[in-house]
Coordinates of N, CA and C in Angstrom, one line a residue:
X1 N -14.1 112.2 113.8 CA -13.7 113.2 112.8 C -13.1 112.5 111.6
X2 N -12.3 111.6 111.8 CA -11.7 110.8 111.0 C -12.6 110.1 110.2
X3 N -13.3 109.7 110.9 CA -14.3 108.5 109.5 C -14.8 109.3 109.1
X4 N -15.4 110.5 109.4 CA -16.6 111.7 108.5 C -15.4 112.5 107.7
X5 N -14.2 112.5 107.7 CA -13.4 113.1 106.6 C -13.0 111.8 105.4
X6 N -13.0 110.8 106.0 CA -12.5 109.5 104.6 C -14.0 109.6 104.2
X7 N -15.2 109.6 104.7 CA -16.2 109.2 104.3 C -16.5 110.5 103.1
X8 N -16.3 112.5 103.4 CA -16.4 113.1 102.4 C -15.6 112.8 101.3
X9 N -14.3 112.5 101.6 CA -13.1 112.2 100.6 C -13.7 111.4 99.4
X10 N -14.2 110.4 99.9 CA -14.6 109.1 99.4 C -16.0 109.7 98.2
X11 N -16.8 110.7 99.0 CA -18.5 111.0 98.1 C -17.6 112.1 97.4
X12 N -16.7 112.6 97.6 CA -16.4 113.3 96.6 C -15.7 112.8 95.1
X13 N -15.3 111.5 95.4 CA -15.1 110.4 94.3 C -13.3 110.4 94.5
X14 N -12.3 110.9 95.3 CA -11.5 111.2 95.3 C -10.9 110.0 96.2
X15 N -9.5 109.6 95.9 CA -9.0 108.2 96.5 C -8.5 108.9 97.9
X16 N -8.7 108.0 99.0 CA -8.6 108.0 100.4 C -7.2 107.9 100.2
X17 N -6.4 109.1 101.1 CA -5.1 109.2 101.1 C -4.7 109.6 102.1
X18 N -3.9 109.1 103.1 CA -2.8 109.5 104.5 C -2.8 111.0 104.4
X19 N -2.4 112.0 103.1 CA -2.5 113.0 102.6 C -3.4 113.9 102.6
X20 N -4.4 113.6 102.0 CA -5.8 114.0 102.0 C -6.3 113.9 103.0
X21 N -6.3 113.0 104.1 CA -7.0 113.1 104.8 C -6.6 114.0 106.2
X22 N -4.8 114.4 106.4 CA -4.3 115.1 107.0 C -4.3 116.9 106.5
X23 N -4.8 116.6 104.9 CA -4.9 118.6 104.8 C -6.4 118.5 105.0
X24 N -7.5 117.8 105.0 CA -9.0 118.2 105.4 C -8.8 118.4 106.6
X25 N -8.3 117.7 107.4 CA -8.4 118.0 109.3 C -7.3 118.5 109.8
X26 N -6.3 119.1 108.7 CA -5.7 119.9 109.5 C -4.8 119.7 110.2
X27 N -4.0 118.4 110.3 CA -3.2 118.0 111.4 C -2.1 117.0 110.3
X28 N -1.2 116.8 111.0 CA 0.0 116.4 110.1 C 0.0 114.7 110.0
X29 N 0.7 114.2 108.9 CA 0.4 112.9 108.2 C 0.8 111.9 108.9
X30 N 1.5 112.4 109.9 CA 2.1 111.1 111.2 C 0.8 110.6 112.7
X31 N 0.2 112.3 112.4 CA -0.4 112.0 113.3 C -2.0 110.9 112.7
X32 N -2.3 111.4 111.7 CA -2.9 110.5 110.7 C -2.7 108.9 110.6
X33 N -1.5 108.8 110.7 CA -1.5 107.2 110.6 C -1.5 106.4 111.7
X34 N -1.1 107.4 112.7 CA -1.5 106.8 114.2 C -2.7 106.5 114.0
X35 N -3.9 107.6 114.1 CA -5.5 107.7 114.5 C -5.6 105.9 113.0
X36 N -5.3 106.0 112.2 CA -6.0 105.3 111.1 C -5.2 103.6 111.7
X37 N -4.7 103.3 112.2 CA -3.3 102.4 113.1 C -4.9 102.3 114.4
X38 N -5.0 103.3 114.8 CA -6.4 102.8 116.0 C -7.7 102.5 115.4
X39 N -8.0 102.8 114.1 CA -9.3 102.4 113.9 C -9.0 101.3 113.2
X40 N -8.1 101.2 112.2 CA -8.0 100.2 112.1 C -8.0 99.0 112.9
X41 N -7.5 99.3 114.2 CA -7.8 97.5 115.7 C -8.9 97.8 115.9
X42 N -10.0 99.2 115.8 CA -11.3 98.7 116.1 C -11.9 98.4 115.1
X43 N -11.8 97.8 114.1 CA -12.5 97.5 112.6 C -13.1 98.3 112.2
X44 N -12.9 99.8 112.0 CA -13.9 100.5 111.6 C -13.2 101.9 110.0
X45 N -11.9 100.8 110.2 CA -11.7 101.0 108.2 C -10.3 99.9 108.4
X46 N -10.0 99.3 106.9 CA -8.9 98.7 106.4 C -7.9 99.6 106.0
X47 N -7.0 99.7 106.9 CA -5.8 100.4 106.8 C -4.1 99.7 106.6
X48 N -3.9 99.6 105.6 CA -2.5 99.1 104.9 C -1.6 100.5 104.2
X49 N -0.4 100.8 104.5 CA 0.2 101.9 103.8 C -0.1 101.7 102.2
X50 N -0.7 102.8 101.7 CA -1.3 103.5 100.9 C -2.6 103.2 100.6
X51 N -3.6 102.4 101.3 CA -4.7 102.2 101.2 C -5.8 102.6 102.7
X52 N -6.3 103.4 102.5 CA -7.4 103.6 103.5 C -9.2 103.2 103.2
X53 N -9.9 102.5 103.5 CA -11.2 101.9 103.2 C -12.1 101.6 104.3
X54 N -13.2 102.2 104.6 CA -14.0 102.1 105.4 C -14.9 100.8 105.6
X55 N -14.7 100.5 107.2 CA -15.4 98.8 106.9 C -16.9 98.7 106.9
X56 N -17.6 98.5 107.0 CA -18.9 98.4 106.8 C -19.3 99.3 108.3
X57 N -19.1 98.9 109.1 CA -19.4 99.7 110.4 C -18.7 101.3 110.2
X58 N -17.3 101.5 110.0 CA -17.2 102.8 109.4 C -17.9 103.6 109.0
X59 N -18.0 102.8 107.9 CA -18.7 103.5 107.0 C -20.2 103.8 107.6
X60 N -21.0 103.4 108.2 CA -22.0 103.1 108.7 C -22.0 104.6 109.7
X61 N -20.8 104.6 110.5 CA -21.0 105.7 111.6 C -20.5 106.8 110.6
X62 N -19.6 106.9 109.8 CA -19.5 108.1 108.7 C -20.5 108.6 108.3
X63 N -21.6 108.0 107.6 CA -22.7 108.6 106.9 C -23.3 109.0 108.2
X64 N -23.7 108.4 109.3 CA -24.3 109.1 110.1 C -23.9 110.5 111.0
X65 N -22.1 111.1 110.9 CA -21.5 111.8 110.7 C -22.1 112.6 110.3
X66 N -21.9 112.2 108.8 CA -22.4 113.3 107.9 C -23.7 113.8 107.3
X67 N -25.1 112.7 107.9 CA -26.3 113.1 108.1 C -26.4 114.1 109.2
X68 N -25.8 113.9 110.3 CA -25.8 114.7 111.5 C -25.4 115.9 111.0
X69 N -24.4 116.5 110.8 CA -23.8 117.5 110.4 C -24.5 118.6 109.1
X70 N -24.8 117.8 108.2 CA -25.2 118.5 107.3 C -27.0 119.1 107.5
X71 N -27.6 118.3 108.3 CA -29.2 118.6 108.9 C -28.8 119.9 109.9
X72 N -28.0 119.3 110.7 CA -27.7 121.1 111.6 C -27.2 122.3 111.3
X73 N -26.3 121.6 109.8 CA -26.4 123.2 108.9 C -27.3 123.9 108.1
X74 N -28.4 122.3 108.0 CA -29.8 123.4 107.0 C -30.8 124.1 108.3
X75 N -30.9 123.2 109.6 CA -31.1 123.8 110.9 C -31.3 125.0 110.9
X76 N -29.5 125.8 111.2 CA -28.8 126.7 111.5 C -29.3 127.9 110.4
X77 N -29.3 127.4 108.7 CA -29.2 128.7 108.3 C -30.7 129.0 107.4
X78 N -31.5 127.4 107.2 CA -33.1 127.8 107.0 C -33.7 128.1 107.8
X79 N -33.6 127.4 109.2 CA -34.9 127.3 109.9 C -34.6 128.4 111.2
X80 N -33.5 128.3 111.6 CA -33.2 129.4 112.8 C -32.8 131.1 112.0
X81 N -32.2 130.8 111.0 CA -31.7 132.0 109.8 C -30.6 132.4 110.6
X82 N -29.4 131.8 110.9 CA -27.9 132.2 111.4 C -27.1 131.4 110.8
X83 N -26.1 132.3 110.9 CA -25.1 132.2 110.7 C -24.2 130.3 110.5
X84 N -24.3 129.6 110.0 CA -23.6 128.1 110.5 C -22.1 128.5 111.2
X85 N -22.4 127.7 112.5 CA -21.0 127.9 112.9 C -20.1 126.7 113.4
X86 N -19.4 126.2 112.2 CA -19.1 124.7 112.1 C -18.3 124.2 113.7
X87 N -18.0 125.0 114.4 CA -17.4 124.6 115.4 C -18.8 124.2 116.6
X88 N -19.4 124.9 116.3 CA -21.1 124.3 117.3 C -21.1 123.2 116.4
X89 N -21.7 123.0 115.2 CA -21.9 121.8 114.6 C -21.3 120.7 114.7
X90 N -20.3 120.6 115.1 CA -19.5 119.5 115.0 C -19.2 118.7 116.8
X91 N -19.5 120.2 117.6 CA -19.7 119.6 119.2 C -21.1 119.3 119.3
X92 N -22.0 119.6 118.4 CA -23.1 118.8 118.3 C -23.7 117.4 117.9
X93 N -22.6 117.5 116.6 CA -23.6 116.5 115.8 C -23.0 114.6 116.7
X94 N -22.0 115.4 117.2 CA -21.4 113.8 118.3 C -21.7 113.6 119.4
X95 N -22.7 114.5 119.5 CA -24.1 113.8 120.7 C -25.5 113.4 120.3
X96 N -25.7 113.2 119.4 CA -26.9 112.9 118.7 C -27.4 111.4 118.5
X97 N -28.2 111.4 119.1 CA -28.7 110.0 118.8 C -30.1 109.9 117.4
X98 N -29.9 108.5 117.0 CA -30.5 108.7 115.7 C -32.3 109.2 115.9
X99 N -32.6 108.9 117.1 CA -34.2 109.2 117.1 C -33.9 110.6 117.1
X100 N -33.0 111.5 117.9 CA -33.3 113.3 117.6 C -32.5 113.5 115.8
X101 N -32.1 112.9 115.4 CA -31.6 113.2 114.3 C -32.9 112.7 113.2
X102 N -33.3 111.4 113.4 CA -34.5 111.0 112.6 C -35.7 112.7 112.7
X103 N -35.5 113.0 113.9 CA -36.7 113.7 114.4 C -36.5 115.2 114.0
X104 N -35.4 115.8 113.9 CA -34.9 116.7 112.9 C -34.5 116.8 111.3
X105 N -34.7 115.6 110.9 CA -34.7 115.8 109.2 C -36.6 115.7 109.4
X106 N -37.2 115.3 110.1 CA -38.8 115.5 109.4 C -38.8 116.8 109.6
X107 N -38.8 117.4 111.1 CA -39.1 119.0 111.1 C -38.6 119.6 110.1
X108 N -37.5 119.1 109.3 CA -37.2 120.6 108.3 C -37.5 119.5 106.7
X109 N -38.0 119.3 107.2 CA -38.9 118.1 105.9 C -38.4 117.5 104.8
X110 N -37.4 116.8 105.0 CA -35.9 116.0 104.7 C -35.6 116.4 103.6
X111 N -34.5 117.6 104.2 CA -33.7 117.9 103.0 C -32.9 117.3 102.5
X112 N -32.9 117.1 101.2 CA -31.9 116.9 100.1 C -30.3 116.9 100.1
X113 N -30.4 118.2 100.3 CA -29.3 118.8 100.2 C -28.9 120.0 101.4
X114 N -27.6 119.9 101.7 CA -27.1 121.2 102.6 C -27.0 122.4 102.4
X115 N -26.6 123.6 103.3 CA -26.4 125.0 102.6 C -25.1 125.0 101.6
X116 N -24.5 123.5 101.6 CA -23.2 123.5 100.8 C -23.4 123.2 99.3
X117 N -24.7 122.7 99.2 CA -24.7 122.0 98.1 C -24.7 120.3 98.1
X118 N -24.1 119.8 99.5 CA -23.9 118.4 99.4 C -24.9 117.7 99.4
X119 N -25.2 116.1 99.0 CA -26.4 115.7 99.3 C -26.2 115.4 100.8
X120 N -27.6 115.2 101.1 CA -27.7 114.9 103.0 C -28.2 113.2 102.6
X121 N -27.3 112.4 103.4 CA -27.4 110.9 103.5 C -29.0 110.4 104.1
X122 N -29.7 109.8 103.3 CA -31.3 109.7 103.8 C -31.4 108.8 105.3
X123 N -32.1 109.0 105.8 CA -32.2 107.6 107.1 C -33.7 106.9 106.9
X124 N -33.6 106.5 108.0 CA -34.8 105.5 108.0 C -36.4 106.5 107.8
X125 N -36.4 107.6 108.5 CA -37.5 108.4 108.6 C -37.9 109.1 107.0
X126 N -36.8 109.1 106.5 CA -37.2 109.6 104.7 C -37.6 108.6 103.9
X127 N -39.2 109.5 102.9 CA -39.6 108.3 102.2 C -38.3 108.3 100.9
X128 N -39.3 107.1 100.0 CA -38.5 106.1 99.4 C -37.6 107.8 98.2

């Protein structure tokens, strides 16, 4: 949840902040720099007090985060016509492996964009 909230922070052009990233998820700023303190020993962002930066692998599993997530919301409210219910979405999109995720942006014939407006991160299966 942590890399797919620095990763929105970030496409939304907005500086990665201890701050920011504890009012998106909802959880307080201590507990924040612990989780950013663990990812940081698994290299998967550069974390120094007041700088947060996703490392290439991060960043890597972020956008796939937020490929995942944003495909089961066009899913949910083009193709099935319900309701999005971000708490399904989010116990889903962290079981997904990239072949059912490749294999669900063709069936809904790779969207663009989400019911939010956001762009959906392209993968390997979308042409150029």
């Amino acid at each position: 949840m942590y890399l797919k909230a620095i990763w929105y922070i970030r496409e939304k052009g907005e500086e990665v902040k201890v701050s920011s990233i504890a009012k998106l998820l909802n959880v307080t700023q201590p507990s924040v720099v612990q989780m950013l303190r663990k990812l940081n020993d698994l290299n998967l962002v550069h974390y120094t007090k007041g700088s947060v930066e996703l490392t290439s692998e991060g960043d890597r599993i972020g956008k796939q985060m937020i490929r995942n997530t944003r495909l089961l919301e066009v899913l949910m409210k083009d193709a099935l016509k319900i309701e999005i219910d971000e708490e399904m979405v989010c116990g889903i999109e962290h079981h997904m492996k990239n072949i059912f995720t490749d294999a669900l942006c063709t069936l809904l014939k790779h969207p663009r964009k989400c019911p939010h407006g956001h762009d959906i991160p392209r993968g390997r299966c979308c042409s150029a």
